[in-house]
Every structure is written in structure tokens, then in C-alpha cells.
mmCIF file of C-alpha atoms in Angstrom:
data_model
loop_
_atom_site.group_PDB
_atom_site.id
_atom_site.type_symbol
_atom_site.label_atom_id
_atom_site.label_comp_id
_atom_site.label_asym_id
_atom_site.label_seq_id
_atom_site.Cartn_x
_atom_site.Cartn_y
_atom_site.Cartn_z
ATOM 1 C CA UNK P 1128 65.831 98.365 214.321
ATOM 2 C CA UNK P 1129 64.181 100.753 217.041
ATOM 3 C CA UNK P 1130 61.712 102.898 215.002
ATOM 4 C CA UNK P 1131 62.558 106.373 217.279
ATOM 5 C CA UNK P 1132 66.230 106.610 215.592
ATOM 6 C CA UNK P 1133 64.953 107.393 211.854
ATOM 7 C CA UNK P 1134 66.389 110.969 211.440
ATOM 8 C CA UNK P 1135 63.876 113.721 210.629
ATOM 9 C CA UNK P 1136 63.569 114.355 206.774
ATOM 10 C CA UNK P 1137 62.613 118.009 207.403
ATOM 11 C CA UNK P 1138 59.504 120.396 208.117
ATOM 12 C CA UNK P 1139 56.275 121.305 206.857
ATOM 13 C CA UNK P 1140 53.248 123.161 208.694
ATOM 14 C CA UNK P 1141 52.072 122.292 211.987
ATOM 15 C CA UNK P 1142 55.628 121.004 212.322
ATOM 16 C CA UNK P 1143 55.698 122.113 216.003
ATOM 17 C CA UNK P 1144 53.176 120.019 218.266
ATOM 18 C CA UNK P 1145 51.057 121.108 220.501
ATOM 19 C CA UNK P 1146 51.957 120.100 223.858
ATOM 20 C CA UNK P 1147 49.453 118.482 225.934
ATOM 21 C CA UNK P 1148 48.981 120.292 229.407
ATOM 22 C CA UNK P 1149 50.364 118.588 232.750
ATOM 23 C CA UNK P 1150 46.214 119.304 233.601
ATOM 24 C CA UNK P 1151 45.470 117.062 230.228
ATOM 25 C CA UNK P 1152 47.362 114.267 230.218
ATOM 26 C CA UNK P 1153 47.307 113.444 234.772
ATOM 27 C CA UNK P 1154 45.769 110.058 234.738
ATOM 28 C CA UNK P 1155 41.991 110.184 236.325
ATOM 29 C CA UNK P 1156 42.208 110.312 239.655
ATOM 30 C CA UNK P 1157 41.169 107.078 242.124
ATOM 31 C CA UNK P 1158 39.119 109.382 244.511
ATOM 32 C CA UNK P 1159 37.305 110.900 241.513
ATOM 33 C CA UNK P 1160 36.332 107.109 239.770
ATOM 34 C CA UNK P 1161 34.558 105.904 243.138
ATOM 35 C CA UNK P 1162 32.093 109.197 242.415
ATOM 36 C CA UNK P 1163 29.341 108.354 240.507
ATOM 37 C CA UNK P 1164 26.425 110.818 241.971
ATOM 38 C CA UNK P 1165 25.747 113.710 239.700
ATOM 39 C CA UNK P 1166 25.339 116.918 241.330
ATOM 40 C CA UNK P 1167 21.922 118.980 239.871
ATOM 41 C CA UNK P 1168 24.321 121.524 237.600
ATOM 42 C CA UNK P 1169 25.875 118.870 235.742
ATOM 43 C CA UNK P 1170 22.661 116.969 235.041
ATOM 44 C CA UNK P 1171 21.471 120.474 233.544
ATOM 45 C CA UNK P 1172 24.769 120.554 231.717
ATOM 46 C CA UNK P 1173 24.419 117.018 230.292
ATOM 47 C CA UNK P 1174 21.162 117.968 228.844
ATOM 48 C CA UNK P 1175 22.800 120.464 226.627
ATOM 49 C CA UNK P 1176 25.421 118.166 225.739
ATOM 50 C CA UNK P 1177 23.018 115.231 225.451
ATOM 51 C CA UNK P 1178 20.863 117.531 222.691
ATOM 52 C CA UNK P 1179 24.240 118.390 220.457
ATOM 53 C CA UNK P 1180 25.091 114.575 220.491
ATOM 54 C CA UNK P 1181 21.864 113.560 219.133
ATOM 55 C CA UNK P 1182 22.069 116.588 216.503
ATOM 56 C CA UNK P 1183 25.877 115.927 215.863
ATOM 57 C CA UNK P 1184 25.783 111.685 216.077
ATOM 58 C CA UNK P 1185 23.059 112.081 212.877
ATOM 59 C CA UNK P 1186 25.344 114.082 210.813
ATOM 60 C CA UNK P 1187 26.814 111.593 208.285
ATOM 61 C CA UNK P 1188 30.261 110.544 209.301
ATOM 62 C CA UNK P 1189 33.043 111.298 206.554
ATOM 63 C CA UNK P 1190 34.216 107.928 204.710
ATOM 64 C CA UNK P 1191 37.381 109.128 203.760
ATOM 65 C CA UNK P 1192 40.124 106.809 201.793
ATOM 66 C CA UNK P 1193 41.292 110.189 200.169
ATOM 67 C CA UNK P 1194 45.473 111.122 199.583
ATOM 68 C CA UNK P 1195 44.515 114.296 201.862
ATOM 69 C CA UNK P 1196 45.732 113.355 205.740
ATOM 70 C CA UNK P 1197 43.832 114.232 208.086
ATOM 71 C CA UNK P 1198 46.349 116.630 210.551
ATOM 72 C CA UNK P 1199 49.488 118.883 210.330
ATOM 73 C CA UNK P 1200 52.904 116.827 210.884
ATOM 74 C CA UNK P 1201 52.823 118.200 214.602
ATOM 75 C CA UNK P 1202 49.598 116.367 215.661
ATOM 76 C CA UNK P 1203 49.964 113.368 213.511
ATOM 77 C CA UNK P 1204 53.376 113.248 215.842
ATOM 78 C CA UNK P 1205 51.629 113.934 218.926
ATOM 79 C CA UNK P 1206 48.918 111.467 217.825
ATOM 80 C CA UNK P 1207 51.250 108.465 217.509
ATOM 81 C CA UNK P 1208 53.668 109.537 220.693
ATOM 82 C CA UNK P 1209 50.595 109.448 222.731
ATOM 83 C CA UNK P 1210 48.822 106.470 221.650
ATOM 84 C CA UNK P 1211 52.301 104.726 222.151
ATOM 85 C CA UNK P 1212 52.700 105.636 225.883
ATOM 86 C CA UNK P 1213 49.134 104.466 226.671
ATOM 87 C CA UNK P 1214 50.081 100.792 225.024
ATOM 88 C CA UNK P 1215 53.024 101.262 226.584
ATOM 89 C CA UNK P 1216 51.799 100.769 230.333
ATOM 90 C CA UNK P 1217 50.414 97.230 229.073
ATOM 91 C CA UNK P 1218 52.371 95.693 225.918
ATOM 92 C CA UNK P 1219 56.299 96.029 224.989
ATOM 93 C CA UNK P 1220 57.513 96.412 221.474
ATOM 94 C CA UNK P 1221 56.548 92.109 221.070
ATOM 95 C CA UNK P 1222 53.168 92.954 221.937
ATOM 96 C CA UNK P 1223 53.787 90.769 225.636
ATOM 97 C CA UNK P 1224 52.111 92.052 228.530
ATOM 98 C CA UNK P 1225 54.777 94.622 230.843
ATOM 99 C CA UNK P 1226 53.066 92.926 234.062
ATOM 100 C CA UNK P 1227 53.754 89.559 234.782
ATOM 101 C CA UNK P 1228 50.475 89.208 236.823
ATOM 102 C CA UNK P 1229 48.528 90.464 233.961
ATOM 103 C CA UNK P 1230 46.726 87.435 232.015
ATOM 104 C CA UNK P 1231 47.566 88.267 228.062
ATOM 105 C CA UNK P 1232 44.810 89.083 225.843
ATOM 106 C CA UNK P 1233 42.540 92.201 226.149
ATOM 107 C CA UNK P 1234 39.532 90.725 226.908
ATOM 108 C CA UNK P 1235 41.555 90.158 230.492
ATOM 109 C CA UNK P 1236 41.693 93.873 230.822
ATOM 110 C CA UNK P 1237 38.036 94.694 230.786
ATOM 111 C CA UNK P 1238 37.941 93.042 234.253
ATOM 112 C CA UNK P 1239 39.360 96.192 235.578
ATOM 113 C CA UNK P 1240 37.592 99.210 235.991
ATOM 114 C CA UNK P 1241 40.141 101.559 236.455
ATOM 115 C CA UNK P 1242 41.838 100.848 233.270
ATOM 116 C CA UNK P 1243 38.492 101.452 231.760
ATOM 117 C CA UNK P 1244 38.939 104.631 233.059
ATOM 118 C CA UNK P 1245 42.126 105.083 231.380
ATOM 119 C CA UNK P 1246 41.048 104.389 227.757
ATOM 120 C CA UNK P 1247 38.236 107.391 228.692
ATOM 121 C CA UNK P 1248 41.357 109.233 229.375
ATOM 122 C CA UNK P 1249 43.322 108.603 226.519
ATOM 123 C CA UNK P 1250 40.568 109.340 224.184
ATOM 124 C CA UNK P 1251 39.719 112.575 226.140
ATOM 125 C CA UNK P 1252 43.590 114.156 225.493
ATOM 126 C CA UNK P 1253 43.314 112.715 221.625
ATOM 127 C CA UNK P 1254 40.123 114.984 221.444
ATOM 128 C CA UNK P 1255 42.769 117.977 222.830
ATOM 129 C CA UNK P 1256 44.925 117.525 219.755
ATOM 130 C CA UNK P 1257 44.710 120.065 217.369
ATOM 131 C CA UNK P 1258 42.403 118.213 214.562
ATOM 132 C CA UNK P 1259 41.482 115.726 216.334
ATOM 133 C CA UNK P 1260 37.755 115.613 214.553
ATOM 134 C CA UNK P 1261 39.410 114.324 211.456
ATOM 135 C CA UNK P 1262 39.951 111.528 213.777
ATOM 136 C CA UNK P 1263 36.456 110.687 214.046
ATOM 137 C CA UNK P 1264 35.865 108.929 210.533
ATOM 138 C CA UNK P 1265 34.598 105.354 209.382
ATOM 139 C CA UNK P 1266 36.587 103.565 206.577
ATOM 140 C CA UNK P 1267 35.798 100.088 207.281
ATOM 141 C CA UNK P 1268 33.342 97.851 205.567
ATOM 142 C CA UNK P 1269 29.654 97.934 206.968
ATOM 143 C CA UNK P 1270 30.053 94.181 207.444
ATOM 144 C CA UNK P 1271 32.974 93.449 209.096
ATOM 145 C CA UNK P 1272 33.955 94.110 213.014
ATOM 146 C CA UNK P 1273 35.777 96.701 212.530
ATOM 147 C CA UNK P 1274 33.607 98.931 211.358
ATOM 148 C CA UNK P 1275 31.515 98.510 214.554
ATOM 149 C CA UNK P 1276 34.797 99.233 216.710
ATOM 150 C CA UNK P 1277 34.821 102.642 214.418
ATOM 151 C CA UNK P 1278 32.053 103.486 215.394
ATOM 152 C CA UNK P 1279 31.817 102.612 218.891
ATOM 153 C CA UNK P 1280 34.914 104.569 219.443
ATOM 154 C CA UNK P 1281 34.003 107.745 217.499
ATOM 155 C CA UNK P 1282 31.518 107.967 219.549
ATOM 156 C CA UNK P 1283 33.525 108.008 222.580
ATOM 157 C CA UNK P 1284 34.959 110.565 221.032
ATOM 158 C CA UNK P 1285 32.335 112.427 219.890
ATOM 159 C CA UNK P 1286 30.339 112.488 223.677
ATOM 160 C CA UNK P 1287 34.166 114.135 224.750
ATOM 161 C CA UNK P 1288 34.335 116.566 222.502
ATOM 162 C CA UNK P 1289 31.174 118.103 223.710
ATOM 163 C CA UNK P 1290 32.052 117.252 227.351
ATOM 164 C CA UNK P 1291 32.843 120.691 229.306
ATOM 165 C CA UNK P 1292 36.854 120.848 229.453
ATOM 166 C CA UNK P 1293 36.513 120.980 233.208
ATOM 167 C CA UNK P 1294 34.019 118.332 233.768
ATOM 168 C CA UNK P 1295 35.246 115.184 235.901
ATOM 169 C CA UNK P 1296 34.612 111.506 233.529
ATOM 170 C CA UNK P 1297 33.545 109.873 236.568
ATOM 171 C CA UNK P 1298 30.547 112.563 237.173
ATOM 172 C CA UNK P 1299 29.804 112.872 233.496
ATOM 173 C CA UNK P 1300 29.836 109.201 233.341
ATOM 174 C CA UNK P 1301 27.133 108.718 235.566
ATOM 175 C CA UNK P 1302 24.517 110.184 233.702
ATOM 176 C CA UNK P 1303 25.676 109.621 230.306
ATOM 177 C CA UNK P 1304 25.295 105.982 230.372
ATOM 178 C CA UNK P 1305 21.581 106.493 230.603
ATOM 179 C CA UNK P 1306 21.807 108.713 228.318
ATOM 180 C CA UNK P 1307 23.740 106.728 225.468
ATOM 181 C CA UNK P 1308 26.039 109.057 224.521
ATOM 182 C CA UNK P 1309 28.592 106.423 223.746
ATOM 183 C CA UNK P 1310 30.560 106.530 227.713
ATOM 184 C CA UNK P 1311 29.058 103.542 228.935
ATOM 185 C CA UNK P 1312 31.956 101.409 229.896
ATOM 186 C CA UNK P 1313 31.690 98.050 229.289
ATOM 187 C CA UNK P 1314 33.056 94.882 228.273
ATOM 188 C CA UNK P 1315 35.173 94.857 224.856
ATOM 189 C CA UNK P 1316 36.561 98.077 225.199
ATOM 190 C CA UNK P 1317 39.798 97.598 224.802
ATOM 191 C CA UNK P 1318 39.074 95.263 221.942
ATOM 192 C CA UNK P 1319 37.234 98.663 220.059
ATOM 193 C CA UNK P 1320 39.897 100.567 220.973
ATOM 194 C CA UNK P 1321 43.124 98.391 219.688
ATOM 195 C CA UNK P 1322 40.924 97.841 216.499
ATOM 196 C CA UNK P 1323 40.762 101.601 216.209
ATOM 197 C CA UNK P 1324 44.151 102.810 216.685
ATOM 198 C CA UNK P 1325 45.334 99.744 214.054
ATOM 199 C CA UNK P 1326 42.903 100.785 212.024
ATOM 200 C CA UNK P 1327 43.795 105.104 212.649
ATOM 201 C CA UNK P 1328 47.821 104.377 212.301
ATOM 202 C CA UNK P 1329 47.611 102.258 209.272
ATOM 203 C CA UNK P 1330 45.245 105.051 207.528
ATOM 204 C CA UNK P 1331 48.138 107.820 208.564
ATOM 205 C CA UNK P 1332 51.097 105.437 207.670
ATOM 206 C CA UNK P 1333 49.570 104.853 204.157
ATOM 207 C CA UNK P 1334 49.682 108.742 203.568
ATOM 208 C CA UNK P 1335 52.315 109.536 205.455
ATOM 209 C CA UNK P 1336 55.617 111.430 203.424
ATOM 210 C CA UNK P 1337 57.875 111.715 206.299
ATOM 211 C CA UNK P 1338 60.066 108.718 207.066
ATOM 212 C CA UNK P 1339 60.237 110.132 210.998
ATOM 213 C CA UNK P 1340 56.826 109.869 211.526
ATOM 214 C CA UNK P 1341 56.516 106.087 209.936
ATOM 215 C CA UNK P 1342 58.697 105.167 212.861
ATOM 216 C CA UNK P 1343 56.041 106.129 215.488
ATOM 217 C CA UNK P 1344 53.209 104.930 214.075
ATOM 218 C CA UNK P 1345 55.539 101.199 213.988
ATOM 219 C CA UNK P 1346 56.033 101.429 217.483
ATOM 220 C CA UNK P 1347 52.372 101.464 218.285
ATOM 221 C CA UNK P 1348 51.402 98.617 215.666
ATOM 222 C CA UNK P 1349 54.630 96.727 217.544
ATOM 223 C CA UNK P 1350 52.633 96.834 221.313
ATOM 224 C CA UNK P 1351 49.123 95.544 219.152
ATOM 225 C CA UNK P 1352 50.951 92.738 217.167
ATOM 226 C CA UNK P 1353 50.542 90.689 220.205
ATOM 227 C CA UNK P 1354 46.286 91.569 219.756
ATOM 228 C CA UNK P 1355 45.879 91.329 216.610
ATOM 229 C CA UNK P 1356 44.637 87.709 216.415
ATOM 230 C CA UNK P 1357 42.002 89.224 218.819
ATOM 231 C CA UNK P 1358 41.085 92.237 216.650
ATOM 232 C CA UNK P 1359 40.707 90.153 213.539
ATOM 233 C CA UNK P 1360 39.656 86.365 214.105
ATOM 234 C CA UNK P 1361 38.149 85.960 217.640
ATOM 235 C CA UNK P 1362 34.726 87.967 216.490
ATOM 236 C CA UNK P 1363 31.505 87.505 214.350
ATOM 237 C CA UNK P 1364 33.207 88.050 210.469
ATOM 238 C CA UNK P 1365 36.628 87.101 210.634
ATOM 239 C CA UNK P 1366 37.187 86.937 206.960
ATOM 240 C CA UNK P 1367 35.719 89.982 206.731
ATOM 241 C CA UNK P 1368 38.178 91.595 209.502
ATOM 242 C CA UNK P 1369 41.379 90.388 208.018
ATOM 243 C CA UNK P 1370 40.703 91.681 204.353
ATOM 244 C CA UNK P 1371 40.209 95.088 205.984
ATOM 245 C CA UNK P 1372 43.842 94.995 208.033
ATOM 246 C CA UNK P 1373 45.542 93.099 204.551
ATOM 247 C CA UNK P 1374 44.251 95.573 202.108
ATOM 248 C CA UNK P 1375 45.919 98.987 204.308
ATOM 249 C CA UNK P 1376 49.030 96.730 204.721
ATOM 250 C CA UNK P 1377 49.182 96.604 201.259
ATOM 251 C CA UNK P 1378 48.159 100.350 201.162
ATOM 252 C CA UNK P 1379 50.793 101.101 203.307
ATOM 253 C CA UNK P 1380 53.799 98.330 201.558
ATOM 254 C CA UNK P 1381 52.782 100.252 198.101
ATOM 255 C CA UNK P 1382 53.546 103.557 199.516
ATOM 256 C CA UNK P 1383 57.102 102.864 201.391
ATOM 257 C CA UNK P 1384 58.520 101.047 198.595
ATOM 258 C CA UNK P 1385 56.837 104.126 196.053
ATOM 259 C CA UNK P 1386 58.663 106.541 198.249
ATOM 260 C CA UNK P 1387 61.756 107.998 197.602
ATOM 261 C CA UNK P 1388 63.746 110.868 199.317
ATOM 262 C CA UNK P 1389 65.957 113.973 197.730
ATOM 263 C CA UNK P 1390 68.975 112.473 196.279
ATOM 264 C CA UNK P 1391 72.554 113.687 197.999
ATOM 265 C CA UNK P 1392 70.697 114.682 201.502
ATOM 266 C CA UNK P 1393 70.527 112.677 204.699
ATOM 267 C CA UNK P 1394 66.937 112.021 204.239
ATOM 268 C CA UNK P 1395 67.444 110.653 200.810
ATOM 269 C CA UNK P 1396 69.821 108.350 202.417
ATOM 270 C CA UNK P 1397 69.525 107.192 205.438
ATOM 271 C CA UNK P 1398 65.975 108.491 206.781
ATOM 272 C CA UNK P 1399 64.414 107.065 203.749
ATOM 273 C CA UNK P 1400 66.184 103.734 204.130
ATOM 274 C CA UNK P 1401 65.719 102.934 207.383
ATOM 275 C CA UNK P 1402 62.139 104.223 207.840
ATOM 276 C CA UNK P 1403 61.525 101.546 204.587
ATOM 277 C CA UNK P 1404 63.321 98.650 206.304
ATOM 278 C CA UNK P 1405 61.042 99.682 209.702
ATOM 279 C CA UNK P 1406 57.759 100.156 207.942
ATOM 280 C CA UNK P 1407 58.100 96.829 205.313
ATOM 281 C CA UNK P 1408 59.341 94.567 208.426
ATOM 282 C CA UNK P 1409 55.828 95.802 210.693
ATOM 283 C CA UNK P 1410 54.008 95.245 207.753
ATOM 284 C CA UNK P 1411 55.031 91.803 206.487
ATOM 285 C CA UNK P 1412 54.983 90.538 210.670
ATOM 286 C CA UNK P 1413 51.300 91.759 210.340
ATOM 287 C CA UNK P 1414 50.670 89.805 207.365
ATOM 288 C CA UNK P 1415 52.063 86.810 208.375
ATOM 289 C CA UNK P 1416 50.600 86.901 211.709
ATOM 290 C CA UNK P 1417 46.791 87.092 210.040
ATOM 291 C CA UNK P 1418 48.408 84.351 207.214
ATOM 292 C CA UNK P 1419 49.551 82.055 210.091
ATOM 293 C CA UNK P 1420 46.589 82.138 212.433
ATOM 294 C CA UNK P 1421 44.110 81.759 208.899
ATOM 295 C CA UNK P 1422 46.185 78.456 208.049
ATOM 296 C CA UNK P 1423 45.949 76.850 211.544
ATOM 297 C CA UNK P 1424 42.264 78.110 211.863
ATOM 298 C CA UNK P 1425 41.746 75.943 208.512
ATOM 299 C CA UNK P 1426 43.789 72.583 210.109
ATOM 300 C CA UNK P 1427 41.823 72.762 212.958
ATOM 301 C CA UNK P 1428 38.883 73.173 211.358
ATOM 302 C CA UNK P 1429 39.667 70.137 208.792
ATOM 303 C CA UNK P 1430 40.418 68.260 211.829
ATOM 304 C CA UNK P 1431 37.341 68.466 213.264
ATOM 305 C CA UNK P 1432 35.703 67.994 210.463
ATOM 306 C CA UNK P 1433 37.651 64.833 210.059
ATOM 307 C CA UNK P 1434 36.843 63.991 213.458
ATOM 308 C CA UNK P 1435 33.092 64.408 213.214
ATOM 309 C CA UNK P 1436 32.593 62.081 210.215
#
């Protein structure tokens, strides 16, 4: 069932996204990634924005598992639409790669610099969203993976927030990694930033009221099934990792089945429904993935230890 053709269930505020610029969402130029000299009025610029990162990256970061979500309708909508047309460029709705050249796995695609590039760009238009700071939280445990892929990514964020709007990434880049103000590309990026838009959607989905919207956040957890194994088991605390993904699975099962929409209208019956079937079939291929990988993880392992008497 495609998750786009669940029928709106109605309005609320912020119903109306906010459309991202043709200026916001161009992809980052090739002649403007080869730049990496700093001309003397954006190194006095940095310092500024080096100063409010430091002030800013102190503040304690909101740990918020509250019923209150985070954005209006319209930029929880424009949150998942866009986050599905970056994945889109690399996985399809199986989580396979789109290029047949391209080795599968994401630590493959940190061996190319201008998708690194990319990922800056993706995060820079999710910091355009109306928002988009309520974005910038930490929910995961303090001992699992996860929570360092939070917080490597919020503050990615954070550093573009405080970037001047018309300030190239590439010239920024060059004297922010220095710096440390969390824009130093390098290897596991993709890795934090899968982990953190699983982790993001399945926050929203648990909270979300509006069948519609359930739909697009599937689509995005379809192109990451195929890295999930990566997100959760192929790290330091993989135990740790995969009862943070179970638990908002659960989160999120609880609420679709708890959900129920105005008797005798469309939404009652069909968006309702469907966005149910949608949302319970992503979630129990999520939890049979981890389940699956867990169970051949502890055959191998009994193997070897079989092997090594």
C-alpha cells in the first residue's frame, strides 16, 4: 500500500506549509565545494557566530518525550516530504540503493565528498522550516549510539542556524572545522544522520493525529529499512541501540491501534484504516528486522563459541 494515497483527515493550524525557496532547496553547487579559502570578512563573521555557538551549545538541550509535538501540521509535512526526497536520490521504498554502481551500506557513501555536501544541505533547508529548533532535541539514552548521533547532528544544526542565510557551506566550512562548531565533515555521517531522522520520524509518528501525515513519515522509514542493521547493531552498544528503536515502535504501534477517526466521515473510514494498515506494517518490518538480525547475531556468536572450545 503506497503511503502518499491516505486521504487527508482535515486541518488544523499551520495547515499550509511553508514552501521552501527555489534559492533554499538548489543543491550546493560543484564550483562552490572546490572553495575552501576564507576571505577576511567571513573569518570576522565566523567569530561572531563561533561566540553564539559556544554560548548557545552550553544551554541544556530539551529532553522531551512529552504528548506536545514539536511543529504545526504544515512543517511536520514539509519535514517528512523533504527528508523523503533526500533518501530518495540513494534508497527506494525497500531501502536498495537507486544506483547500481553504488556499493549498499552507508558507510560506502562517506567516500564521497560531494554527498557530504549534500547532507550539509539538507540539514541547512530543515533549519528554514518554520520550527525547526524543536528539531534540535536529545531523547535517547546517554549510553547508547544513538544518543551520540543526536547530538552530533543537532549540532550540525545548531552551527546552521547561526550561519548567515547568504553564506556559501563550502566557505563557512573552511574555518569552522577548526573551529568545532559541529561542520567538520567526516566519516560516519550518514550513519548520524539516518540514526537521526529514524529517530526524529518515529518521535513525530508516535504523536502524530493525522492519518495523512503517518503516510510520509512511512515512506522515509521505508528508504532506511535497508540501514537499519547499520544504525542499530554495527556500533559500540548494540543492545543498547535496538531497545531505543523497539521501545518508539511500540510508542508508535500503541498510538495507531489507540486511534480512531469521526464515525460516518471519510477519515473515520478510510483515512484512518489505511494510514493503520501503513503505519502497523512499517512498524512490525522494523521489528522484525532488529528481531532477525539479534537471532542470527546470537547463532553466530554460539558458533564461534562452539568453534573456539
Amino acid at each position: 500500500v503506497q503511503a502518499d494515497m491516505v486521504p487527508d483527515s482535515g486541518k488544523d493550524e499551520g495547515s499550509n506549509p511553508t514552501p521552501l525557496s527555489p534559492r533554499q532547496t538548489e543543491e550546493p553547487k560543484l564550483s562552490s565545494l572546490s572553495k575552501m579559502q576564507t576571505t577576511d570578512d567571513s573569518l570576522r563573521g565566523t567569530d561572531g557566530v563561533h561566540q553564539a555557538y559556544e554560548s548557545r551549545r552550553r544551554e541544556p538541550m530539551m529532553d522531551n518525550r512529552s504528548h506536545t509535538l514539536p511543529l504545526s501540521r504544515g512543517s511536520r509535512k514539509q519535514f517528512a516530504v523533504h527528508l523523503d526526497s533526500f533518501w530518495s536520490e540513494i534508497f527506494d521504498l525497500h531501502g536498495r540503493s537507486v544506483h547500481a554502481k553504488q556499493r549498499s551500506g552507508l558507510a560506502s557513501l562517506d567516500e564521497t565528498p560531494l554527498l557530504h555536501a549534500k547532507v550539509l544541505q539538507a540539514l541547512r533547508n530543515v533549519t528554514r522550516i518554520p520550527g525547526s529548533d524543536n528539531l534540535r532535541i536529545t531523547t535517547c539514552s546517554l549510553e547508547s549510539d544513538l544518543r551520540q548521533d543526536e547530538d552530533r547532528i543537532n549540532g550540525v544544526l545548531l552551527s546552521l542556524t547561526l550561519l548567515p542565510p547568504e553564506a556559501e557551506l563550502s566557505s563557512f566550512l573552511a574555518d569552522a572545522q577548526p573551529r568545532g562548531l559541529g561542520l567538520t565533515i567526516e566519516s560516519l555521517v550518514f550513519l548520524n544522520f539516518a540514526s537521526w531522522c529514524i529517530i526524529r520520524i518515529l518521535e513525530l509518528c508516535a504523536k502524530e493525529p493525522r492519518p495523512e501525515l503517518w503516510g510520509k513519515y512511512c515512506f522515509v522509514l521505508n528508504r532506511l529499512q535497508g540501514s537499519l542493521v547499520e544504525c542499530v547493531y554495527d556500533r559500540n552498544h548494540p543492545e543498547r541501540n535496538e531497545r531505543e528503536i523497539i521501545s518508539r515502535c511500540n510508542a508508535v504501534t500503541a498510538m495507531v491501534l489507540a486511534s480512531k477517526g469521526p464515525s460516518g466521515t471519510s477519515a473515520g473510514e478510510v483515512a484512518f484504516p489505511k494510514g493503520k494498515e501503513i503505519t502497523l506494517s512499517v512498524m512490525n518490518r522494523y521489528i522484525q528486522i532488529l528481531s532477525r538480525h539479534q537471532s542470527q547475531s546470537i547463532l553466530s556468536q554460539s558458533q564461534d563459541d562452539y568453534l573456539n572450545k
